[in-house]
GROMACS .gro file of C-alpha atoms in nm:
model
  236
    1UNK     CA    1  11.075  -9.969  -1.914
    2UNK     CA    2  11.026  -9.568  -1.893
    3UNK     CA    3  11.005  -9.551  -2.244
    4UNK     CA    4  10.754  -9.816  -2.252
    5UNK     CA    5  10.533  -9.683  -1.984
    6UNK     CA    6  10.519  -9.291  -2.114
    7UNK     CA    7  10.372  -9.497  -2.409
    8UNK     CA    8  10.084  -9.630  -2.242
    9UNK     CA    9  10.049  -9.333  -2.075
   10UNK     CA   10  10.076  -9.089  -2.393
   11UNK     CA   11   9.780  -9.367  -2.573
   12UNK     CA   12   9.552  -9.372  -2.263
   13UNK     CA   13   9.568  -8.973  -2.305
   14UNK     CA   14   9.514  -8.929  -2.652
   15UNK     CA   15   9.154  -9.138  -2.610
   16UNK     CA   16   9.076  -8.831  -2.343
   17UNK     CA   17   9.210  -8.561  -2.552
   18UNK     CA   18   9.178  -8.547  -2.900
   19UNK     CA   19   9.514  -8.433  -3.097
   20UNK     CA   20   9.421  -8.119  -3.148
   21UNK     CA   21   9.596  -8.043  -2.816
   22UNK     CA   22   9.297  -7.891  -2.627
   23UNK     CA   23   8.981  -8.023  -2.717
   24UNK     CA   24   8.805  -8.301  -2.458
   25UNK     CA   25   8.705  -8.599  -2.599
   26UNK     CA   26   8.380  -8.588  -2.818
   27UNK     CA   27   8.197  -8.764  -2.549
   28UNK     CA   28   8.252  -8.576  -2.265
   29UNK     CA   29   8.193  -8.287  -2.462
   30UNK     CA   30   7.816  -8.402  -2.533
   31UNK     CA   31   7.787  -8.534  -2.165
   32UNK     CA   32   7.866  -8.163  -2.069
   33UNK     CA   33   7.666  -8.009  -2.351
   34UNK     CA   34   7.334  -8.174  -2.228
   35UNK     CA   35   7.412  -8.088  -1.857
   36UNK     CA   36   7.480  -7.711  -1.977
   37UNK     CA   37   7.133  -7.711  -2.177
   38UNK     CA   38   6.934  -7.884  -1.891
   39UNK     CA   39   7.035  -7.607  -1.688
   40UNK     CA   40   6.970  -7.332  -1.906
   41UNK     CA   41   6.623  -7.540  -1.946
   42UNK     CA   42   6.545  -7.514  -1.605
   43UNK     CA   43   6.628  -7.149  -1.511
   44UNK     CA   44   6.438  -7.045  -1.819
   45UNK     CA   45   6.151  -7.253  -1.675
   46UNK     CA   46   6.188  -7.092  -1.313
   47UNK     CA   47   6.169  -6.771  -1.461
   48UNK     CA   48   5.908  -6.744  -1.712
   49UNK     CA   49   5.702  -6.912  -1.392
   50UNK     CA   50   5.791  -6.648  -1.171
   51UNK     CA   51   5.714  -6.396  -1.422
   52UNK     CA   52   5.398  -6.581  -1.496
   53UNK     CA   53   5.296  -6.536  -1.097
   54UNK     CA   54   5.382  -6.215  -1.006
   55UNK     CA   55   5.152  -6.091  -1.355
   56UNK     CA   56   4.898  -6.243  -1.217
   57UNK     CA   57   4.936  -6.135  -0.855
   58UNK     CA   58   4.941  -5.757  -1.044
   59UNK     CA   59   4.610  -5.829  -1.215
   60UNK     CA   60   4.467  -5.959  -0.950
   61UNK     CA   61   4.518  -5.627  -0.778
   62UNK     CA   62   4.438  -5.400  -1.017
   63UNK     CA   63   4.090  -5.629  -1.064
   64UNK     CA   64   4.022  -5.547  -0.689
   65UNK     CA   65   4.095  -5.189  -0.775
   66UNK     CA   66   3.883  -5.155  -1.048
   67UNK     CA   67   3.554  -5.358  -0.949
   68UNK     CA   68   3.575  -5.108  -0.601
   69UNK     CA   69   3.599  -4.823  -0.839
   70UNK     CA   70   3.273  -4.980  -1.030
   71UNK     CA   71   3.098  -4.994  -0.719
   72UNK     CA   72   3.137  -4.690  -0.570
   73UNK     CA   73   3.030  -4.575  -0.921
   74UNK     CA   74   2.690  -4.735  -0.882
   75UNK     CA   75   2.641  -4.593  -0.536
   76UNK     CA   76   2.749  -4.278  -0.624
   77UNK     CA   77   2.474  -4.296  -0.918
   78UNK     CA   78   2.198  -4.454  -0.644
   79UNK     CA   79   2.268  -4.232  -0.293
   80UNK     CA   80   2.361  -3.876  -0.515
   81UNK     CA   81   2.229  -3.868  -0.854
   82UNK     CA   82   1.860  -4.060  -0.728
   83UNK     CA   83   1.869  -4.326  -0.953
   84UNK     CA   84   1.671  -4.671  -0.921
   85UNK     CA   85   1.815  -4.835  -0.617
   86UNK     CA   86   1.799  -5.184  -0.822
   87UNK     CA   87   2.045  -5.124  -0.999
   88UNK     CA   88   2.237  -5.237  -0.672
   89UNK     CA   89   2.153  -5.561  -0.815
   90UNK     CA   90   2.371  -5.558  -1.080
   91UNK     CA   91   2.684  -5.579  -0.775
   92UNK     CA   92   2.583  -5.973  -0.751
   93UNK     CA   93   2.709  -6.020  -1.084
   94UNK     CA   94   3.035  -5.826  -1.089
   95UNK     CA   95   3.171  -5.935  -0.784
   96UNK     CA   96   3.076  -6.271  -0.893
   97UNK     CA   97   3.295  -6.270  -1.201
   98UNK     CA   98   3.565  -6.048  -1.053
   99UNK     CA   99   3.587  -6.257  -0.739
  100UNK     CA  100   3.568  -6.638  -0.930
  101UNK     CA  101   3.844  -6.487  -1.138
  102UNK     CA  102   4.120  -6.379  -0.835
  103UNK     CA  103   4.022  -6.752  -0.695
  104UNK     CA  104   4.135  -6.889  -0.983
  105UNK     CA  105   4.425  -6.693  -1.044
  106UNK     CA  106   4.529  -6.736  -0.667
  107UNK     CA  107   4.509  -7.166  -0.750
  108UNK     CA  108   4.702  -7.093  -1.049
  109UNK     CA  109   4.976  -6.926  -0.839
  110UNK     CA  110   4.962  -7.248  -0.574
  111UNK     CA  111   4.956  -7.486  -0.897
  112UNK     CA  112   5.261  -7.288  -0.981
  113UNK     CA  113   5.436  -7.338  -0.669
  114UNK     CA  114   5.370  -7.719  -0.584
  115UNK     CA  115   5.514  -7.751  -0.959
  116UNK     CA  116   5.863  -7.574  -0.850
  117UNK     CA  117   5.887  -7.774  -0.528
  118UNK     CA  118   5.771  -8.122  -0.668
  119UNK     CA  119   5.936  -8.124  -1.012
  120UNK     CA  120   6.174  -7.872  -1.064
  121UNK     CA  121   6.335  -7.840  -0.772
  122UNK     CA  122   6.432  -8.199  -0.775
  123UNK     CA  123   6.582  -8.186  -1.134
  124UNK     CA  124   6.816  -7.859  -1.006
  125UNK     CA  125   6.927  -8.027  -0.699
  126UNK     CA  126   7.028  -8.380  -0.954
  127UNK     CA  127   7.183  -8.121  -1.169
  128UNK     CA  128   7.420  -7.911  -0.904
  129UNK     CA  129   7.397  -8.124  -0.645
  130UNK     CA  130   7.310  -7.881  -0.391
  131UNK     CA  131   6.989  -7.896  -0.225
  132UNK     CA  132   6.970  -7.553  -0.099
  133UNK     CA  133   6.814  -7.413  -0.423
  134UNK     CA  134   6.442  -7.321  -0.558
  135UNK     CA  135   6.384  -7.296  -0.173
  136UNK     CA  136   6.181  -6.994  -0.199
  137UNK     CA  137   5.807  -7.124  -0.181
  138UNK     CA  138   5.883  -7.326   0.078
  139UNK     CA  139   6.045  -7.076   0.280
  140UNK     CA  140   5.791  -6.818   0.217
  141UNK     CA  141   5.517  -7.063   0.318
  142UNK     CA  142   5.676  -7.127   0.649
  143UNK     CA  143   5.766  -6.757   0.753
  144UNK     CA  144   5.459  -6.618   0.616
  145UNK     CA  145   5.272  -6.439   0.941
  146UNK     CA  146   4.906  -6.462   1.007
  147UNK     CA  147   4.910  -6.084   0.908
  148UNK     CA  148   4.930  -6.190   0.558
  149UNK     CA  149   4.685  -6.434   0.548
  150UNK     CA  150   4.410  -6.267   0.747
  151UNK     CA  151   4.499  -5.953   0.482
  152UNK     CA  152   4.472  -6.215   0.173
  153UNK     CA  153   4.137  -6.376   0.370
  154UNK     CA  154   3.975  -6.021   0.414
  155UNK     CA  155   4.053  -5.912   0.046
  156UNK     CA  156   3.833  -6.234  -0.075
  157UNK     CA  157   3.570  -6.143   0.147
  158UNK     CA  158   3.496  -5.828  -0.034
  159UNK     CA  159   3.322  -5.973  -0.277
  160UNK     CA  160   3.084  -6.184  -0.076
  161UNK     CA  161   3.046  -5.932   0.122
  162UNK     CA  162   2.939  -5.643  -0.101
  163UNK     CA  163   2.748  -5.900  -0.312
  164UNK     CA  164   2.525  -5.975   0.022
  165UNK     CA  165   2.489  -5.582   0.115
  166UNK     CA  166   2.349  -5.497  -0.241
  167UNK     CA  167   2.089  -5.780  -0.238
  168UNK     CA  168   2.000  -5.671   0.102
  169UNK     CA  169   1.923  -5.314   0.032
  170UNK     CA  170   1.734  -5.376  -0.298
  171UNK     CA  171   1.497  -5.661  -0.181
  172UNK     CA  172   1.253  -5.403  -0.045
  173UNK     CA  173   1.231  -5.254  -0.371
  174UNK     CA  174   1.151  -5.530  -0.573
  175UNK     CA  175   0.788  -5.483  -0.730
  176UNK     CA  176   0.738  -5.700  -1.023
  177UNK     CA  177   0.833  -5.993  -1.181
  178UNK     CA  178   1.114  -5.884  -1.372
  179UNK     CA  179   1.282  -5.760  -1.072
  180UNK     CA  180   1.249  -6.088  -0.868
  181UNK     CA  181   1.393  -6.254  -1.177
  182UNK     CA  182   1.704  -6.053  -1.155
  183UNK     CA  183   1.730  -6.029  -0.828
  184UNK     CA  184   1.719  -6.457  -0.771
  185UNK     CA  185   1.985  -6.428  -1.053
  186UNK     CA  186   2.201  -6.249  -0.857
  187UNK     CA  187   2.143  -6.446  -0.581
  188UNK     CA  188   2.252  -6.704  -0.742
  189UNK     CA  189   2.554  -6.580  -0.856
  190UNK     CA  190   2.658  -6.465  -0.469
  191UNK     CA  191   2.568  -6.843  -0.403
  192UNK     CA  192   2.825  -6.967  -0.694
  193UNK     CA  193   3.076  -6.741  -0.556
  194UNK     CA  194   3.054  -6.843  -0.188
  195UNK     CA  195   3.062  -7.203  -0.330
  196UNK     CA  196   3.386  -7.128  -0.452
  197UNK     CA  197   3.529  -6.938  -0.215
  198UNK     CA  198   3.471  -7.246   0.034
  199UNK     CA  199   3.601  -7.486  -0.188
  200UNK     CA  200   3.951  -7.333  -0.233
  201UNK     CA  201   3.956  -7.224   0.099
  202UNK     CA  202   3.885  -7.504   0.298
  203UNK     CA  203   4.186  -7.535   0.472
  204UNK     CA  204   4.206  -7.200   0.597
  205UNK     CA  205   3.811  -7.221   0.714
  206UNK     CA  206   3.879  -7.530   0.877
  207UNK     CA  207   4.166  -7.436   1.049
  208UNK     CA  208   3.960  -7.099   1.171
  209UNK     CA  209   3.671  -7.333   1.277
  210UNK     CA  210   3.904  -7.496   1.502
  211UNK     CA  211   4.048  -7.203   1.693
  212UNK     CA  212   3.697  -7.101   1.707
  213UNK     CA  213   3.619  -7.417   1.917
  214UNK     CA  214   3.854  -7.414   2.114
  215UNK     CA  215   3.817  -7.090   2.223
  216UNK     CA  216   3.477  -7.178   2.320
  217UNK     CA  217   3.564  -7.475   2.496
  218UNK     CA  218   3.812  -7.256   2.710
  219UNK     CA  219   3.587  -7.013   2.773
  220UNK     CA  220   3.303  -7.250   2.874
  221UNK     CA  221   3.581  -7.428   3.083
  222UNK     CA  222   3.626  -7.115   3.262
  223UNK     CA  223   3.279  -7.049   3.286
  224UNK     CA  224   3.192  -7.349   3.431
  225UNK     CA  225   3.515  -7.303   3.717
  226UNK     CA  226   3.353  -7.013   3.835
  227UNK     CA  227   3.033  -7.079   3.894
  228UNK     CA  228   2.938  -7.120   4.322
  229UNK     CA  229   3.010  -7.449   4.395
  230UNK     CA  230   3.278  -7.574   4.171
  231UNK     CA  231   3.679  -7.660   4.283
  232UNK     CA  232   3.768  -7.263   4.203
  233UNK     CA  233   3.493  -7.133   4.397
  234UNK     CA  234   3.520  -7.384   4.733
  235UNK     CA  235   3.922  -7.296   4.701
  236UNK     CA  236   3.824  -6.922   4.692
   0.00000   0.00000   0.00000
């Protein structure tokens, strides 16, 4: 009876290992040959994303850096050298294309990071089985102060912002048709711009318009508790 069960045992162990004396059996060895190669997959994927963002989070940066060097170029040229104060109008434009351009690498970077969360980060957790991984735009998006955003808000306003100064000071100086032509054009490029600014940042804008309102609400709460006459004032 020994004899006969070390047989069944010694043919149920030769279908698992092959008789080489080491090798698995072929199909196991393809089972863990496609979970090895989804793996590598996926951290290749993570990082060439990762490396994908942070070159764009560089040239967005340097872009900032460079259309601020272009402008105080122009004013240099306009307050020291006495040149034609229209060429302020040229401003419009740039920060127009610079600032369009650091929108749309800033949606790329969000696209980037709802793909990690929603699609990749699922396939690593079914490969490991550990869903404490790829955690890092989630957990940067809940511990990220309101010191970073107002600093990421304020950078995006420079555009706008210098866009709207340079129209100002050059509509006084506008004489013939050719400058109102240029001028409306840049106008009309601070307009696309602003378009697009709201647009991607809606939720931030709305969010501000709502502390904004209830602020004012407070305020005319407490306005309204001190006037002579009201519950605060009898009390007092």
């Amino acid at each position: 009876m020994v004899a006969i069960h070390c047989h069944h045992w010694a043919m149920a162990w030769d279908e698992v290992v092959d008789h080489g004396g080491g090798a698995t059996h072929p199909e196991y060895v393809t089972a863990d040959a496609r979970v090895d190669n989804r793996t590598n997959l996926l951290i290749a994927e993570y990082t060439a994303i990762r490396a994908v963002e942070a070159q764009k989070s560089s040239a967005s940066h340097a872009l900032v850096g460079a259309y601020l060097t272009v402008v105080a170029v122009i004013l240099g040229f306009v307050v020291a050298n006495r040149a034609d104060p229209r060429l302020l109008i040229t401003v419009p434009i740039l920060s127009a294309v610079c600032g369009i351009t650091i929108l749309r690498r800033r949606r790329d970077r969000e696209v980037a990071h709802r793909y990690v969360r929603e699609i990749l980060r699922p396939i690593a957790v079914q490969c490991s089985g550990d869903d404490r991984i790829f955690l890092w735009e989630e957990f940067y998006a809940r511990h990220k102060d309101a010191r970073s955003v107002r600093y990421e808000f304020g950078l995006q306003l420079v555009f706008p912002l210098s866009a709207a100064v340079a129209l100002t000071a050059t509509l006084p100086r506008l004489t013939s048709f050719g400058d109102w032509l240029a001028w409306l054009a840049g106008l009309g490029f601070l307009l696309m711009l602003l378009l697009t600014y709201g647009h991607q940042n809606r939720e931030h804008l709305g969010r501000t318009v709502g502390a904004v309102r209830d602020i004012c609400r407070h305020v005319v709460r407490w306005r309204r508790g001190r006037k002579p006459g009201s519950g605060l004032a009898s009390d007092q």
